[in-house]
Every structure is written in structure tokens, then in C-alpha cells.
């Protein structure tokens, strides 16, 4: 819920951390935000969603809610690994 999210943000700030986003999974569904997600999200944060198909992680996407709260825009996810 939005209250839980606010609690976690305040708790993180109390120990000197910043929250930059949230994540959740969509079992047997695409990695896309739902209307519920839009109604409960806040602009400026990243929302990472993983699609879980048949019990295994599949697609991973990231979204940010527009300032007018009407839609999510996709964000690029850049993966880096050290050789």
C-alpha cells in the first residue's frame, strides 16, 4: 500500500539511505504495470516488474509514473558485469 511505501521511505531516510524505486513480480502475466499499480505509485520512483512464467523469472522491465499520474513510461535497464 502507499502507507507501507511511505513507512519504508521514512525508515530508510532515518538511517541515511535513499529509496530510488520499488519492485514486484507478476505471476503468469506480462511485466507491465497494472491500473492498480498506477493508482498506488508515486512519480519520480522507478518501478521494476518481473514477469514470472511457470515459476521462473522471465521478462524484467522498469517504469516511472508521469508527473500527471496518467501513465507509466518505460525506462531502460542497463546491466553491467565485470569480467
CSV table of C-alpha atoms in Angstrom, one decimal:
chain,number,residue,atom,x,y,z
A,1,UNK,CA,0.0,0.0,0.0
A,2,UNK,CA,1.0,3.6,-0.3
A,3,UNK,CA,1.3,3.8,3.5
A,4,UNK,CA,3.7,0.9,3.6
A,5,UNK,CA,5.8,2.5,0.9
A,6,UNK,CA,5.9,5.8,2.9
A,7,UNK,CA,6.9,3.9,6.0
A,8,UNK,CA,9.8,2.3,4.2
A,9,UNK,CA,10.9,5.6,2.7
A,10,UNK,CA,10.9,7.3,6.1
A,11,UNK,CA,12.7,4.3,7.7
A,12,UNK,CA,15.4,4.3,5.0
A,13,UNK,CA,15.9,8.1,5.3
A,14,UNK,CA,16.3,7.7,9.1
A,15,UNK,CA,19.4,5.6,8.6
A,16,UNK,CA,20.8,7.7,5.8
A,17,UNK,CA,19.5,5.7,2.8
A,18,UNK,CA,17.5,6.8,-0.2
A,19,UNK,CA,14.8,4.7,-1.9
A,20,UNK,CA,15.0,5.0,-5.6
A,21,UNK,CA,12.3,2.5,-6.5
A,22,UNK,CA,10.2,-0.5,-5.8
A,23,UNK,CA,9.8,-3.9,-7.4
A,24,UNK,CA,7.3,-6.7,-7.6
A,25,UNK,CA,6.5,-9.7,-9.7
A,26,UNK,CA,3.6,-10.5,-12.0
A,27,UNK,CA,3.0,-14.3,-11.8
A,28,UNK,CA,1.9,-15.7,-15.2
A,29,UNK,CA,1.4,-12.2,-16.6
A,30,UNK,CA,3.5,-9.7,-18.6
A,31,UNK,CA,6.0,-7.4,-16.8
A,32,UNK,CA,3.7,-4.4,-17.3
A,33,UNK,CA,2.2,-2.0,-14.7
A,34,UNK,CA,-1.5,-2.5,-14.0
A,35,UNK,CA,-4.2,0.1,-13.3
A,36,UNK,CA,-3.7,-0.8,-9.5
A,37,UNK,CA,0.0,0.0,-9.9
A,38,UNK,CA,-0.8,3.3,-11.5
A,39,UNK,CA,-3.3,4.2,-8.7
A,40,UNK,CA,-0.8,3.5,-6.0
A,41,UNK,CA,2.5,4.6,-7.5
A,42,UNK,CA,4.3,7.9,-7.0
A,43,UNK,CA,6.1,9.9,-9.7
A,44,UNK,CA,10.0,10.0,-9.6
A,45,UNK,CA,10.4,6.4,-8.4
A,46,UNK,CA,11.4,3.5,-10.6
A,47,UNK,CA,9.0,0.5,-10.6
A,48,UNK,CA,10.8,-2.7,-11.6
A,49,UNK,CA,8.5,-5.6,-12.6
A,50,UNK,CA,9.5,-9.1,-13.3
A,51,UNK,CA,7.2,-11.5,-15.2
A,52,UNK,CA,7.2,-15.0,-13.7
A,53,UNK,CA,6.1,-17.7,-16.2
A,54,UNK,CA,5.7,-21.2,-15.0
A,55,UNK,CA,7.6,-20.5,-11.8
A,56,UNK,CA,10.7,-19.0,-13.5
A,57,UNK,CA,11.7,-15.3,-13.9
A,58,UNK,CA,11.1,-14.2,-17.4
A,59,UNK,CA,10.9,-10.6,-18.6
A,60,UNK,CA,12.2,-7.7,-16.5
A,61,UNK,CA,11.0,-4.1,-17.1
A,62,UNK,CA,11.3,-0.8,-15.3
A,63,UNK,CA,8.8,2.1,-15.3
A,64,UNK,CA,8.3,5.5,-14.0
A,65,UNK,CA,4.9,7.2,-13.4
A,66,UNK,CA,4.4,10.5,-15.2
A,67,UNK,CA,4.0,13.7,-13.1
A,68,UNK,CA,0.4,13.9,-14.0
A,69,UNK,CA,-0.1,10.3,-12.9
A,70,UNK,CA,-1.9,9.3,-16.1
A,71,UNK,CA,0.6,6.7,-17.4
A,72,UNK,CA,3.9,4.9,-16.9
A,73,UNK,CA,6.8,5.5,-19.2
A,74,UNK,CA,9.3,2.6,-19.7
A,75,UNK,CA,12.9,3.0,-18.5
A,76,UNK,CA,16.0,1.4,-19.9
A,77,UNK,CA,17.6,-1.2,-17.7
A,78,UNK,CA,21.4,-1.4,-18.2
A,79,UNK,CA,23.1,-4.5,-16.9
A,80,UNK,CA,26.8,-4.3,-16.2
A,81,UNK,CA,29.1,-7.2,-15.2
A,82,UNK,CA,32.7,-7.2,-14.6
A,83,UNK,CA,34.8,-9.7,-16.4
